[in-house]
Amino acid sequence: SSDLYWEPARRQLAGGTRFLKTLVEYDRDNIPAAVVERAHAFLERAGGDFVPDKIRTVNRACEGLCVWVRSMLLYDRVVKEVRPKREALPAAE
């Protein structure tokens, strides 16, 4: 239920600029596997409800957070595909 995440989210958002700073400075190149797994599990449970178009109808700030979460997961997937190729490139040259 939403009670499981609303109260912790409300406390985080109450931090205002501190919360925004943590998003901006997040180490996207080293997202822990456990965080990625939990985020994917959340998206799976949410079904098609945690998408920017639907979230926008509830709250614009949450829409931005939804976009950020989805972007971080996409970035993580791409980095994991590209990093081994980038590391192998010098040996191939």
PDB file of C-alpha atoms in Angstrom:
ATOM      1  CA  SER A   1       0.000   0.000   0.000  1.00  0.00           C
ATOM      2  CA  SER A   2       1.039   3.603  -0.411  1.00  0.00           C
ATOM      3  CA  ASP A   3       1.558   3.866   3.367  1.00  0.00           C
ATOM      4  CA  LEU A   4       4.750   1.847   2.949  1.00  0.00           C
ATOM      5  CA  TYR A   5       6.433   4.501   0.862  1.00  0.00           C
ATOM      6  CA  TRP A   6       4.516   7.756   1.333  1.00  0.00           C
ATOM      7  CA  GLU A   7       5.769   8.598   4.840  1.00  0.00           C
ATOM      8  CA  PRO A   8       9.462   7.956   4.043  1.00  0.00           C
ATOM      9  CA  ALA A   9       9.065   9.884   0.774  1.00  0.00           C
ATOM     10  CA  ARG A  10       7.417  12.793   2.570  1.00  0.00           C
ATOM     11  CA  ARG A  11      10.328  12.995   5.028  1.00  0.00           C
ATOM     12  CA  GLN A  12      12.842  12.973   2.160  1.00  0.00           C
ATOM     13  CA  LEU A  13      11.015  15.677   0.240  1.00  0.00           C
ATOM     14  CA  ALA A  14      10.785  17.826   3.360  1.00  0.00           C
ATOM     15  CA  GLY A  15      14.558  18.221   3.033  1.00  0.00           C
ATOM     16  CA  GLY A  16      13.955  20.500   0.042  1.00  0.00           C
ATOM     17  CA  THR A  17      17.207  21.476  -1.612  1.00  0.00           C
ATOM     18  CA  ARG A  18      19.148  18.716   0.182  1.00  0.00           C
ATOM     19  CA  PHE A  19      17.007  16.130  -1.591  1.00  0.00           C
ATOM     20  CA  LEU A  20      17.526  17.784  -4.975  1.00  0.00           C
ATOM     21  CA  LYS A  21      21.269  17.933  -4.320  1.00  0.00           C
ATOM     22  CA  THR A  22      21.366  14.176  -3.606  1.00  0.00           C
ATOM     23  CA  LEU A  23      19.663  13.530  -6.949  1.00  0.00           C
ATOM     24  CA  VAL A  24      22.004  15.820  -8.871  1.00  0.00           C
ATOM     25  CA  GLU A  25      25.125  14.400  -7.209  1.00  0.00           C
ATOM     26  CA  TYR A  26      24.000  10.756  -7.315  1.00  0.00           C
ATOM     27  CA  ASP A  27      26.842   8.454  -8.431  1.00  0.00           C
ATOM     28  CA  ARG A  28      25.079   7.095 -11.489  1.00  0.00           C
ATOM     29  CA  ASP A  29      28.183   5.235 -12.638  1.00  0.00           C
ATOM     30  CA  ASN A  30      28.124   3.013  -9.544  1.00  0.00           C
ATOM     31  CA  ILE A  31      24.512   2.236  -8.728  1.00  0.00           C
ATOM     32  CA  PRO A  32      24.527  -0.738  -6.341  1.00  0.00           C
ATOM     33  CA  ALA A  33      22.980  -3.882  -7.817  1.00  0.00           C
ATOM     34  CA  ALA A  34      20.618  -4.134  -4.829  1.00  0.00           C
ATOM     35  CA  VAL A  35      19.245  -0.654  -5.590  1.00  0.00           C
ATOM     36  CA  VAL A  36      18.711  -1.553  -9.252  1.00  0.00           C
ATOM     37  CA  GLU A  37      16.958  -4.783  -8.261  1.00  0.00           C
ATOM     38  CA  ARG A  38      14.672  -2.989  -5.785  1.00  0.00           C
ATOM     39  CA  ALA A  39      13.836  -0.288  -8.333  1.00  0.00           C
ATOM     40  CA  HIS A  40      12.992  -2.883 -10.976  1.00  0.00           C
ATOM     41  CA  ALA A  41      10.851  -4.773  -8.448  1.00  0.00           C
ATOM     42  CA  PHE A  42       9.002  -1.540  -7.633  1.00  0.00           C
ATOM     43  CA  LEU A  43       8.402  -0.824 -11.327  1.00  0.00           C
ATOM     44  CA  GLU A  44       7.124  -4.355 -11.813  1.00  0.00           C
ATOM     45  CA  ARG A  45       4.699  -4.019  -8.892  1.00  0.00           C
ATOM     46  CA  ALA A  46       3.562  -0.600 -10.120  1.00  0.00           C
ATOM     47  CA  GLY A  47       2.753  -2.003 -13.538  1.00  0.00           C
ATOM     48  CA  GLY A  48       1.977   0.831 -15.907  1.00  0.00           C
ATOM     49  CA  ASP A  49       1.220   3.275 -13.091  1.00  0.00           C
ATOM     50  CA  PHE A  50       4.761   4.606 -12.532  1.00  0.00           C
ATOM     51  CA  VAL A  51       5.175   6.286 -15.893  1.00  0.00           C
ATOM     52  CA  PRO A  52       5.628  10.039 -16.384  1.00  0.00           C
ATOM     53  CA  ASP A  53       2.341  10.569 -18.225  1.00  0.00           C
ATOM     54  CA  LYS A  54       0.296   9.019 -15.419  1.00  0.00           C
ATOM     55  CA  ILE A  55       2.332  10.524 -12.596  1.00  0.00           C
ATOM     56  CA  ARG A  56       1.996  13.999 -14.146  1.00  0.00           C
ATOM     57  CA  THR A  57      -1.757  13.860 -13.538  1.00  0.00           C
ATOM     58  CA  VAL A  58      -1.088  13.510  -9.803  1.00  0.00           C
ATOM     59  CA  ASN A  59       1.925  15.762  -9.210  1.00  0.00           C
ATOM     60  CA  ARG A  60       4.457  17.534 -11.450  1.00  0.00           C
ATOM     61  CA  ALA A  61       7.330  17.116  -8.962  1.00  0.00           C
ATOM     62  CA  CYS A  62       6.651  13.392  -8.784  1.00  0.00           C
ATOM     63  CA  GLU A  63       6.685  13.276 -12.563  1.00  0.00           C
ATOM     64  CA  GLY A  64      10.245  14.624 -12.473  1.00  0.00           C
ATOM     65  CA  LEU A  65      11.243  12.016  -9.913  1.00  0.00           C
ATOM     66  CA  CYS A  66       9.655   9.287 -12.036  1.00  0.00           C
ATOM     67  CA  VAL A  67      11.669  10.448 -15.061  1.00  0.00           C
ATOM     68  CA  TRP A  68      14.838  10.536 -12.929  1.00  0.00           C
ATOM     69  CA  VAL A  69      14.339   6.975 -11.620  1.00  0.00           C
ATOM     70  CA  ARG A  70      13.646   5.595 -15.076  1.00  0.00           C
ATOM     71  CA  SER A  71      16.607   7.509 -16.529  1.00  0.00           C
ATOM     72  CA  MET A  72      18.983   6.172 -13.868  1.00  0.00           C
ATOM     73  CA  LEU A  73      17.879   2.607 -14.577  1.00  0.00           C
ATOM     74  CA  LEU A  74      18.332   3.094 -18.322  1.00  0.00           C
ATOM     75  CA  TYR A  75      21.740   4.695 -17.780  1.00  0.00           C
ATOM     76  CA  ASP A  76      22.782   1.807 -15.533  1.00  0.00           C
ATOM     77  CA  ARG A  77      21.807  -0.743 -18.169  1.00  0.00           C
ATOM     78  CA  VAL A  78      23.670   1.107 -20.931  1.00  0.00           C
ATOM     79  CA  VAL A  79      26.785   1.586 -18.775  1.00  0.00           C
ATOM     80  CA  LYS A  80      26.892  -2.126 -18.020  1.00  0.00           C
ATOM     81  CA  GLU A  81      26.744  -2.890 -21.746  1.00  0.00           C
ATOM     82  CA  VAL A  82      29.270  -0.253 -22.819  1.00  0.00           C
ATOM     83  CA  ARG A  83      31.845  -0.455 -19.989  1.00  0.00           C
ATOM     84  CA  PRO A  84      33.278  -3.878 -20.991  1.00  0.00           C
ATOM     85  CA  LYS A  85      33.533  -2.746 -24.617  1.00  0.00           C
ATOM     86  CA  ARG A  86      35.266   0.468 -23.592  1.00  0.00           C
ATOM     87  CA  GLU A  87      37.699  -1.477 -21.402  1.00  0.00           C
ATOM     88  CA  ALA A  88      38.466  -3.931 -24.218  1.00  0.00           C
ATOM     89  CA  LEU A  89      39.055  -1.192 -26.800  1.00  0.00           C
ATOM     90  CA  PRO A  90      42.708  -0.395 -25.912  1.00  0.00           C
ATOM     91  CA  ALA A  91      43.646  -4.086 -26.217  1.00  0.00           C
ATOM     92  CA  ALA A  92      41.984  -4.277 -29.612  1.00  0.00           C
ATOM     93  CA  GLU A  93      43.857  -1.265 -31.016  1.00  0.00           C
TER      94      GLU A  93
END
